[in-house]
Coordinates of C-alpha atoms in Angstrom, one line a residue:
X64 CA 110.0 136.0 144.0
X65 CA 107.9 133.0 145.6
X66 CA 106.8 132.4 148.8
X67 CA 108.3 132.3 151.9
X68 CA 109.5 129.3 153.2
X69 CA 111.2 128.3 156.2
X70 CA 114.1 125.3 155.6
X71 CA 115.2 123.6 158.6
X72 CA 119.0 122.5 159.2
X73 CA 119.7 119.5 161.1
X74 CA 122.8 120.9 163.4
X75 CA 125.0 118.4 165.6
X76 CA 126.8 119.8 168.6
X77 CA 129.5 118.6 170.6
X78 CA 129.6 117.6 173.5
X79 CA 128.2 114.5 175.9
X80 CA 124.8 113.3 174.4
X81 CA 123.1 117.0 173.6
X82 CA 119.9 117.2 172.2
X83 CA 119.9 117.3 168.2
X84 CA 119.2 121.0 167.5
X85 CA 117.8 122.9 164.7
X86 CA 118.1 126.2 162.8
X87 CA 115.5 128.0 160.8
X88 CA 116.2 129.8 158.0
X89 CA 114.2 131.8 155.9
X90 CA 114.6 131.7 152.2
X91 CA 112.5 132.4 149.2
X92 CA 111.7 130.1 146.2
X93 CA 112.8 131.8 143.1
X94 CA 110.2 131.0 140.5
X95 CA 111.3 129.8 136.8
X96 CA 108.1 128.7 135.1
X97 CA 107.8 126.4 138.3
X98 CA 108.3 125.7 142.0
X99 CA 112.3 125.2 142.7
X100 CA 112.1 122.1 145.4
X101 CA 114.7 123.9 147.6
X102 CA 114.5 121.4 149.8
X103 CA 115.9 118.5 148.2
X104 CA 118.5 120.4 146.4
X105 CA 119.9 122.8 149.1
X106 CA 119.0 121.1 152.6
X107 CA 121.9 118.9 153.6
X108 CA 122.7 116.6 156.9
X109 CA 125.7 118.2 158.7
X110 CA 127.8 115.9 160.1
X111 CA 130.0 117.9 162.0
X112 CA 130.4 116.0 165.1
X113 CA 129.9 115.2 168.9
X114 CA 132.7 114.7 171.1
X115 CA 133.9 110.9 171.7
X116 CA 133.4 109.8 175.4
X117 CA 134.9 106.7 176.4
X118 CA 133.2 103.8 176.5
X119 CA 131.3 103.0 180.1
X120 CA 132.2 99.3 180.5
X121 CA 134.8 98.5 178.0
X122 CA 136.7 95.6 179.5
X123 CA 133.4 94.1 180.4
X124 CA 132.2 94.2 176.9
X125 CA 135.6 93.1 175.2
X126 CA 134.3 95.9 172.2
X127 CA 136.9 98.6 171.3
X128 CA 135.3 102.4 172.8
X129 CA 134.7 103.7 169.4
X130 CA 131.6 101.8 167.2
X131 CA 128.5 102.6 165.4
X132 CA 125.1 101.1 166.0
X133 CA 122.7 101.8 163.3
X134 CA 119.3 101.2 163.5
X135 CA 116.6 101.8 160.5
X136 CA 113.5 103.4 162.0
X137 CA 110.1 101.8 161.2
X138 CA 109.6 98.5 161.7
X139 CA 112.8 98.7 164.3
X140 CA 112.0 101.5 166.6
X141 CA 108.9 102.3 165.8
X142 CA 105.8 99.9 164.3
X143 CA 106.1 98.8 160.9
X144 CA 103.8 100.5 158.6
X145 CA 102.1 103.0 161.2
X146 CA 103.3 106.6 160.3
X147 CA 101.7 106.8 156.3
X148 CA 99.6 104.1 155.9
X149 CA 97.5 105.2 159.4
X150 CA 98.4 108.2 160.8
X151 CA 98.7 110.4 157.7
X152 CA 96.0 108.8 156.1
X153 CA 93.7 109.9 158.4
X154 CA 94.1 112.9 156.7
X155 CA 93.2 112.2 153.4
X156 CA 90.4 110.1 153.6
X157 CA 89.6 106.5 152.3
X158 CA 90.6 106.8 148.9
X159 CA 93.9 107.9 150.1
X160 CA 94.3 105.1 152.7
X161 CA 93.3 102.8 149.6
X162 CA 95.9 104.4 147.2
X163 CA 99.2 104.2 150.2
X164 CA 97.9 100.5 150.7
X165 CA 98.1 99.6 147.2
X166 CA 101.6 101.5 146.7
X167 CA 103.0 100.2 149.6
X168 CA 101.7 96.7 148.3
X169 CA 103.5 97.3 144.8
X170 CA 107.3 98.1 146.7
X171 CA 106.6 95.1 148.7
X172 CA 106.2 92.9 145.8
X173 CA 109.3 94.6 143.7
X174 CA 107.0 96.5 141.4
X175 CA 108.0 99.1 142.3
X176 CA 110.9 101.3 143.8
X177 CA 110.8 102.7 147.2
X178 CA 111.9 105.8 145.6
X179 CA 109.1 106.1 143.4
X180 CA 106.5 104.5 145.9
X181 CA 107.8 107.4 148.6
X182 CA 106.8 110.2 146.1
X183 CA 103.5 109.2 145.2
X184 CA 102.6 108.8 148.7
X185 CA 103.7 112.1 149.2
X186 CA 102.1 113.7 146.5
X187 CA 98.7 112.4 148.1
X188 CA 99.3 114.8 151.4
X189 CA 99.8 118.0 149.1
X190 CA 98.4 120.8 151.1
X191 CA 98.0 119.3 154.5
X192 CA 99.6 121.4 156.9
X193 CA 103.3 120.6 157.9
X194 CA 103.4 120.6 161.2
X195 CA 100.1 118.7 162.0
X196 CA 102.2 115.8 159.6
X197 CA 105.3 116.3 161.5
X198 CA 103.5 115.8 164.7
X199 CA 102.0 112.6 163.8
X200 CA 104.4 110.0 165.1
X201 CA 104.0 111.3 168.7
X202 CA 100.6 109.0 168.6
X203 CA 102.7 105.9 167.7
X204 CA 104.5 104.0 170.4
X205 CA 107.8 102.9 170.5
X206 CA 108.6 98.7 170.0
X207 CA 108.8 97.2 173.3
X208 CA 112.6 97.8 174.4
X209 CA 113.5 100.6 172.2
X210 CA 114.6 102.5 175.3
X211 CA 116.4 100.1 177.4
X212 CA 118.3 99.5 174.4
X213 CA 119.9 103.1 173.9
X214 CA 120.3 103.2 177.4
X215 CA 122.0 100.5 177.3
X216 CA 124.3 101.1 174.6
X217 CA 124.6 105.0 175.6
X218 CA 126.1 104.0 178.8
X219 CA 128.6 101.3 177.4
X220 CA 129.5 104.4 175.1
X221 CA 128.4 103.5 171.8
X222 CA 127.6 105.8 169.0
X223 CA 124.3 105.6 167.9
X224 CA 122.6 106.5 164.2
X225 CA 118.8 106.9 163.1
X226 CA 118.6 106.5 159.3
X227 CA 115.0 106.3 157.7
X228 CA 113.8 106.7 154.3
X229 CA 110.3 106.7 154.9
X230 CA 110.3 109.5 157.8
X231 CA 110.5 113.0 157.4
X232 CA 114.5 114.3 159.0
X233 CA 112.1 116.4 161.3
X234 CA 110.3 113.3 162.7
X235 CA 113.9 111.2 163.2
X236 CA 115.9 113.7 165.2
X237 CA 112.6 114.3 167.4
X238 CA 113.0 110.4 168.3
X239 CA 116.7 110.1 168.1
X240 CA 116.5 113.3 170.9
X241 CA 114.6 111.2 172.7
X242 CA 116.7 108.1 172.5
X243 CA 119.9 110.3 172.9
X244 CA 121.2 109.1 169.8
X245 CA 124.0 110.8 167.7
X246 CA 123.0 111.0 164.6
X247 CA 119.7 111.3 162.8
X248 CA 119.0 111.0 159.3
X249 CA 115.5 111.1 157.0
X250 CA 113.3 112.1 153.8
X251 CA 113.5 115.8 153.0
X252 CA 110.1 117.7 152.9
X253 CA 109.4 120.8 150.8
X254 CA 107.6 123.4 152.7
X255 CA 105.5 126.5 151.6
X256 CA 103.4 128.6 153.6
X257 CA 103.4 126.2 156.2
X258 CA 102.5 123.4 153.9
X259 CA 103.3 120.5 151.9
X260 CA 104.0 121.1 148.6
X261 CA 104.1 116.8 147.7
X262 CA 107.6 116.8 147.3
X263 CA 110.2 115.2 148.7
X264 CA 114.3 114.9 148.2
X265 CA 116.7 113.8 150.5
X266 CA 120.1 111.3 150.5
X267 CA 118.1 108.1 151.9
X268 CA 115.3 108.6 149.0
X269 CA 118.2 107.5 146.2
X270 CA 119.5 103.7 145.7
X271 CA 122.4 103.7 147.3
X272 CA 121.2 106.3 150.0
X273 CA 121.9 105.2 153.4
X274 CA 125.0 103.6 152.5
X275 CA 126.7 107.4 151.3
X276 CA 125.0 108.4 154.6
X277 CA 126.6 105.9 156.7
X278 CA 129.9 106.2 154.7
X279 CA 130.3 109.6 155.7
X280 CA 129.2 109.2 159.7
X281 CA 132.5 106.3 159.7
X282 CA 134.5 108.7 158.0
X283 CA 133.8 111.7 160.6
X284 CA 134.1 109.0 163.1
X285 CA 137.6 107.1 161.9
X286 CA 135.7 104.0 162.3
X287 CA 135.8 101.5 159.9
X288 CA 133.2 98.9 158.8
X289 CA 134.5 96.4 161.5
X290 CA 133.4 99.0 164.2
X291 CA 129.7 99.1 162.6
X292 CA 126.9 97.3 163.7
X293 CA 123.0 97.7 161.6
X294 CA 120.1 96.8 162.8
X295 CA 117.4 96.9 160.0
X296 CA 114.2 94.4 159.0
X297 CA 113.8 95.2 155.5
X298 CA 115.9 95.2 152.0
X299 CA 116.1 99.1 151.6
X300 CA 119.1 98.4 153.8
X301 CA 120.9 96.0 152.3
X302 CA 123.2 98.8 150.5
X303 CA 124.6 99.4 154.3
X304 CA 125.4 95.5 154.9
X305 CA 128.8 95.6 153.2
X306 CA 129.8 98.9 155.6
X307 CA 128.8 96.7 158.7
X308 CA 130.8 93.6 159.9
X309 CA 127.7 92.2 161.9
X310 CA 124.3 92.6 160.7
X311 CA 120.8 92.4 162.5
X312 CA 117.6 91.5 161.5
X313 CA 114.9 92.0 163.3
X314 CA 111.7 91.0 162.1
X315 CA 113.4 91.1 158.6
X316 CA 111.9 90.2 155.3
X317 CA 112.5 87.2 153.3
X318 CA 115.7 89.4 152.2
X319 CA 117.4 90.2 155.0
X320 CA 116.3 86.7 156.5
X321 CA 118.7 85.1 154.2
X322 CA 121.7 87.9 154.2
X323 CA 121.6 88.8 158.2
X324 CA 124.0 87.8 160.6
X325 CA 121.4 87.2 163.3
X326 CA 117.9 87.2 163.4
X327 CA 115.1 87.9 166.1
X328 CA 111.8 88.8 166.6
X329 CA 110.5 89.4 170.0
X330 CA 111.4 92.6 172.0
X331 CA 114.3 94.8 170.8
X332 CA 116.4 93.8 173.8
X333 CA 116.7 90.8 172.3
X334 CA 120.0 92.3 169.9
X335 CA 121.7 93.3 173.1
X336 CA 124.0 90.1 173.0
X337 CA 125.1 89.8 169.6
X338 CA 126.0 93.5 170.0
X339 CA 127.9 93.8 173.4
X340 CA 128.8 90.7 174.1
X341 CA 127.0 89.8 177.2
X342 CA 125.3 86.7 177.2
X343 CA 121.4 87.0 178.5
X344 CA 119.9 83.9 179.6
X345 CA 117.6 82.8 177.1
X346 CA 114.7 80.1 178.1
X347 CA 113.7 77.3 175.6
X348 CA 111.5 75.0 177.9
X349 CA 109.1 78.1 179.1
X350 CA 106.3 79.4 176.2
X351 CA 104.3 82.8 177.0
X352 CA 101.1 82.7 177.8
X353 CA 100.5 84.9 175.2
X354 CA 102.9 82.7 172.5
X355 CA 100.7 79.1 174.2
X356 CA 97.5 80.5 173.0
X357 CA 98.9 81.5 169.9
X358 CA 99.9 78.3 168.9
X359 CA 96.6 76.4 170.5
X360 CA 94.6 78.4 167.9
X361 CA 97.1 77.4 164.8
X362 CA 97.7 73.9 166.2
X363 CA 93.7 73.5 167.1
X364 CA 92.2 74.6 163.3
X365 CA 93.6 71.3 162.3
X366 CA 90.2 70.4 163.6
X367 CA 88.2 72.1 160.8
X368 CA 89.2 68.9 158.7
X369 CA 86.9 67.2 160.5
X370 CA 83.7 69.7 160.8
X371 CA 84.1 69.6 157.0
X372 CA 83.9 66.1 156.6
X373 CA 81.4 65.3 159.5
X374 CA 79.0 68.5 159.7
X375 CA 79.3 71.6 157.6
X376 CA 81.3 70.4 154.2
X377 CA 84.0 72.8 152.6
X378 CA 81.8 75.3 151.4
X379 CA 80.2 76.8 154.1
X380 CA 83.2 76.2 156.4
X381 CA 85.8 78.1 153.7
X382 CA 82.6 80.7 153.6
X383 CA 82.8 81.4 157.8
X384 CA 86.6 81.6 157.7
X385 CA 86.5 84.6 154.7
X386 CA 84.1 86.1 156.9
X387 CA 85.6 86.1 160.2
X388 CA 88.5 87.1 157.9
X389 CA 87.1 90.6 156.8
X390 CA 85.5 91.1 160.2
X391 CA 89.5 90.9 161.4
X392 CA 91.0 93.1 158.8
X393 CA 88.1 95.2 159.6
X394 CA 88.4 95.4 163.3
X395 CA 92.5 95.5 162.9
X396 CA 92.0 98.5 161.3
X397 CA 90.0 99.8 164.0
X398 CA 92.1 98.9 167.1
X399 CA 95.6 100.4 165.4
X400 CA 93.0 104.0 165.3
X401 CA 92.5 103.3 168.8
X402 CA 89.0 101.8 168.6
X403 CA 88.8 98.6 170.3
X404 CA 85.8 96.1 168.8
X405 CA 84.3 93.3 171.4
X406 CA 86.2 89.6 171.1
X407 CA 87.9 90.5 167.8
X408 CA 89.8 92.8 170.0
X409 CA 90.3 91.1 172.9
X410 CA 91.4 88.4 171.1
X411 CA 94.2 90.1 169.1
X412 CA 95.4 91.5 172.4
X413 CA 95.7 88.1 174.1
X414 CA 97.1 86.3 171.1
X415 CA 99.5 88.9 169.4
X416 CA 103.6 89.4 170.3
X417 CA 104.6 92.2 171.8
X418 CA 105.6 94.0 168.8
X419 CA 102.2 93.1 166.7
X420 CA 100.3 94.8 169.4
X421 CA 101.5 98.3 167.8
X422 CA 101.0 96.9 164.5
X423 CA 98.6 95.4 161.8
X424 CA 98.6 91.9 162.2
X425 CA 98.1 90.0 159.3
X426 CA 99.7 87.0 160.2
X427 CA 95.9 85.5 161.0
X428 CA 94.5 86.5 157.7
X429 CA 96.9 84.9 155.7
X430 CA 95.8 81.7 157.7
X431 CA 92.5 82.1 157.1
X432 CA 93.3 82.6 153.4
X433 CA 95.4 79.8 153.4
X434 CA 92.5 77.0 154.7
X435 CA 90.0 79.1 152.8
X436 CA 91.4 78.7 149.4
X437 CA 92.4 75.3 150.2
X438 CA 89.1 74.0 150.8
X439 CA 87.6 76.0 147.4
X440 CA 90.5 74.9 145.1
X441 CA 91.6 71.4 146.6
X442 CA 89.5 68.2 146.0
X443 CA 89.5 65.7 149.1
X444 CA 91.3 64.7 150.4
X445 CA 94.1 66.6 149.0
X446 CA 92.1 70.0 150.8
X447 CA 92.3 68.2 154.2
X448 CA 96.5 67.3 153.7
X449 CA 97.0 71.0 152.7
X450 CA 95.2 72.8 156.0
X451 CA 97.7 69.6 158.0
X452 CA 100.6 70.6 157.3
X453 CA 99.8 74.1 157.9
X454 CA 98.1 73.7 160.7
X455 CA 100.3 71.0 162.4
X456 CA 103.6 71.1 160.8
X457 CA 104.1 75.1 161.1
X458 CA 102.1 74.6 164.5
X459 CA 104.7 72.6 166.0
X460 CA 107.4 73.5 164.2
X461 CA 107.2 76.6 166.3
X462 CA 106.7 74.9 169.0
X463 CA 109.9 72.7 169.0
X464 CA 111.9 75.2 167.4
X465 CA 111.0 77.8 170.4
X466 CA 112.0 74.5 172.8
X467 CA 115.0 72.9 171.3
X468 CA 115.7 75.2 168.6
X469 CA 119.9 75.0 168.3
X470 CA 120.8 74.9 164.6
X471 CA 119.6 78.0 162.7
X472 CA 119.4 77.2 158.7
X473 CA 121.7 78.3 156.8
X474 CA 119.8 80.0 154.2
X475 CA 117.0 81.4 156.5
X476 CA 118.1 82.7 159.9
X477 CA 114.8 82.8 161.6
X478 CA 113.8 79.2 161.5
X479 CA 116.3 76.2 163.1
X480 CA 117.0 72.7 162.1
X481 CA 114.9 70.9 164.9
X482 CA 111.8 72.7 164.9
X483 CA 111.8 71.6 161.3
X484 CA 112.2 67.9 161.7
X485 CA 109.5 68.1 164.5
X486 CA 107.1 70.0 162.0
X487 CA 107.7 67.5 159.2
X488 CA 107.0 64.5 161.8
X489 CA 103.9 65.9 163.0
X490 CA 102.6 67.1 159.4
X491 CA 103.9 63.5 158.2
X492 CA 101.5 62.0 161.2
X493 CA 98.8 63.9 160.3
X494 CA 98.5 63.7 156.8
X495 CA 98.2 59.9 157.2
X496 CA 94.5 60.0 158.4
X497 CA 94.0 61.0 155.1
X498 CA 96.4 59.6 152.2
X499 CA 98.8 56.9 152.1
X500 CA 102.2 57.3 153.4
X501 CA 104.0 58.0 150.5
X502 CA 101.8 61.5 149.3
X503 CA 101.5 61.9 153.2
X504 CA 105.5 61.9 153.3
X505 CA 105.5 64.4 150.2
X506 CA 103.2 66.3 151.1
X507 CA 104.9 67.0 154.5
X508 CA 108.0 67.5 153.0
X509 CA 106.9 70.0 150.3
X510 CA 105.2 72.2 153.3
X511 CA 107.9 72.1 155.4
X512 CA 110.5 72.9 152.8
X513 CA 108.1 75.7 151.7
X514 CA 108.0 76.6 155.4
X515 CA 112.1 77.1 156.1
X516 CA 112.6 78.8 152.7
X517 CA 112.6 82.5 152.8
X518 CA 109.7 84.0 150.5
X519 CA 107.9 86.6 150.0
X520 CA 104.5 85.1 150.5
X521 CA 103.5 85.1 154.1
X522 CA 104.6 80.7 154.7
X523 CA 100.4 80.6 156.5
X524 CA 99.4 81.0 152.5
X525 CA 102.3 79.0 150.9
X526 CA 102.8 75.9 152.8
X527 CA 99.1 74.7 152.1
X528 CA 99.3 75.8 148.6
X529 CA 102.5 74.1 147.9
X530 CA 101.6 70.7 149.6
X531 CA 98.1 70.6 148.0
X532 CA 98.9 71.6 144.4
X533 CA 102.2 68.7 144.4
X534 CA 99.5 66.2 145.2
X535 CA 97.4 67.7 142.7
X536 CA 100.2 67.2 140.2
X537 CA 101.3 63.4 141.1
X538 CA 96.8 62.6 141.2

């Protein structure tokens, strides 16, 4: 016989919003030449229900009592990118903070599977102790508006479901108790004398995951996929989309940017109104202080042109930006471990949204990259047109879009029509210091169509790219 091992069975009770509870078992591995992962083969989600209450404010709503709200975990409720890549690698030193990076970095790019990526992680926390990983997440906040949300919806009487491939089950019923949600659904861990054996099993690990798990909450529920609402932000959940007649994105990839419904990216409150119905007032002549100095420090490194032609030259300037670039990366690293460093700090706090401030923000160091490689690769002035219309047409573009935005695109949900004219007429203006009007037209154009397309690529490292190498081309 093997070792002990204690299997944990996620029970739901019914009744009026109870507290997901929990049974421990204890069962032994039986050995065969090699450890039987009991976990993934024997551990599965009940779904045995809670009682239906009706809905608090029906009429008001105009929704039916019974639907689903589903809402993908990380990246939705919780930072993006904070549970492995930070707070478990502090356990396993920098080689293993190196090694989740780069596997994280492979999924991204479609190299490979989540599946795949999930277990390798995984394998890298072998012997760490269980419960010091299962504890982990109480260090990492929730996104700004995570709990007005369930309350919200908890009082108007919706159902509510946690579904994560990336979390342990353990860790997603202790938020969705928290949250008072229904249902909560994650990873499968193997366990063995109180330790991580590296594997890992589970429902939401396969293709196709979620969607059997969210197949059989409707079905337990009656509700069909009209009564279904998702909430997600990346393409691990698009096999749930076609159980779900509206779909959120919320600070979605370049996937789900093109497949959502709707698409926001400020505080989760924000999917309130496509959800029940009410209509929140929504501001488009006031900026945030916070979002003004943002955009004063995009909108302002238009400017470096000119210390590159006048005083420094491309070199030196390109060779500053890499290095404030690493001292950011550096000091990112820092302040999502809790250690603040002097300005770089300070200035990520005064210039980052709401939801970056629990986050890595690399949305700066892909602008950096994308001047710094433009002034090393670019002759002039084709250099100087590239860092334009990045600086000024995705400057304003954001701008106008945040002021008179009406007319989402078609193709890409987060960006509107008008603050992509406005971008195009301000890059189109400032490109003409440098070229005629004709590769100053092109070169706008290029960016901003670059800039409303969804891709992969962060759009600070592709619009300058794109606009420089097209006049590279036609020169």
């Amino acid at each position: 016989m093997g070792a002990t091992k204690a299997l944990t069975f996620p029970i739901e009770i019914a009744g009026s919003k109870p507290p997901i509870m929990s049974m421990k078992l204890a069962c032994h591995n039986v050995s065969f030449g090699m450890l039987f992962p009991i976990s993934s083969s024997i551990k599965t989600r009940s779904i045995m229900g809670r009682g239906k209450s009706p809905m608090a404010d029906g009429k008001k709503t105009g929704h039916r009592t019974d639907r689903l709200v589903v809402f993908d975990v990380e990246g939705v409720l919780i930072p993006k990118n904070r549970y492995l890549p930070f707070e478990a690698s502090r356990k396993i030193g920098f080689r293993g903070i190196i090694k989740i990076i780069a596997l994280g970095f492979l999924y991204e790019i479609g190299l490979l599977s989540l599946e795949s990526a999930l277990k390798r992680i995984f394998a890298l926390l072998k012997g760490l102790e269980a419960e010091e990983i299962l504890k982990l997440h109480k260090r990492i906040p929730l996104i700004p508006g995570t709990e007005e949300v369930f309350k919200n919806l908890n009082d108007k009487g919706y159902r509510t479901a946690l579904i994560s491939s990336g979390l342990p089950t353990q860790v997603v019923e202790d938020l969705a108790t928290r949250l008072q949600a229904d249902y909560a659904y994650g990873l499968e861990l193997e366990i063995v004398d109180e330790r991580l054996t590296g594997a890992i099993g589970g429902d939401v690990l396969r293709s196709g995951g979620k969607a059997a798990v969210l197949q059989r909450i409707l079905e337990k529920e009656d509700l069909a996929p009209q009564d279904c609402v998702v909430v997600t932000d990346d393409r691990n959940n698009l096999s749930m989309f076609p159980l779900c007649s509206l779909r959120i994105g919320y600070s979605p990839d370049f996937v789900l940017t093109a497949k959502s419904d709707f698409v926001t990216k400020g505080a989760l409150t924000e999917i309130l109104p496509y959800i029940t119905g009410e209509n929140q007032p929504r501001s488009h002549s006031v900026m945030s202080r916070i979002r003004g100095l943002r955009e004063a420090i995009h909108i302002g490194s238009f400017l470096l042109t000119f210390v590159c032609i006048y005083l420094l030259g491309n070199t030196i300037v390109a060779s500053l930006i890499l290095a404030i670039a690493v001292l950011y990366a550096l000091s990112e690293v820092a302040r999502v471990r809790g250690i603040n460093i002097p300005i770089l700090s300070s200035i990520t706090w005064k210039a980052a949204n709401k939801t970056e401030l629990y986050e890595f923000a690399s949305a700066p160091i892909h602008f950096a990259l994308g001047i710094a490689i433009s002034l090393l690769i670019f002759p002039a002035p084709i250099r100087y047109v590239a860092i334009t219309t990045l600086t000024l047409g995705d400057g304003f573009a954001h701008i106008f879009g945040m002021k008179l935005g009406r007319t989402p695109l078609p193709f890409n949900k987060g960006k509107n029509l008008e603050g992509t004219f406005f971008g195009f007429l301000f890059a189109f203006l400032g490109a003409m210091i440098f070229v005629d009007p004709t590769r100053a037209l092109i070169a706008a154009a290029v960016g901003m169509l670059v800039e409303s397309l969804p891709l992969p690529l962060n759009d600070n490292l592709t619009m300058p790219l794109a606009s420089g190498l097209t006049l590279l081309l036609m020169s």
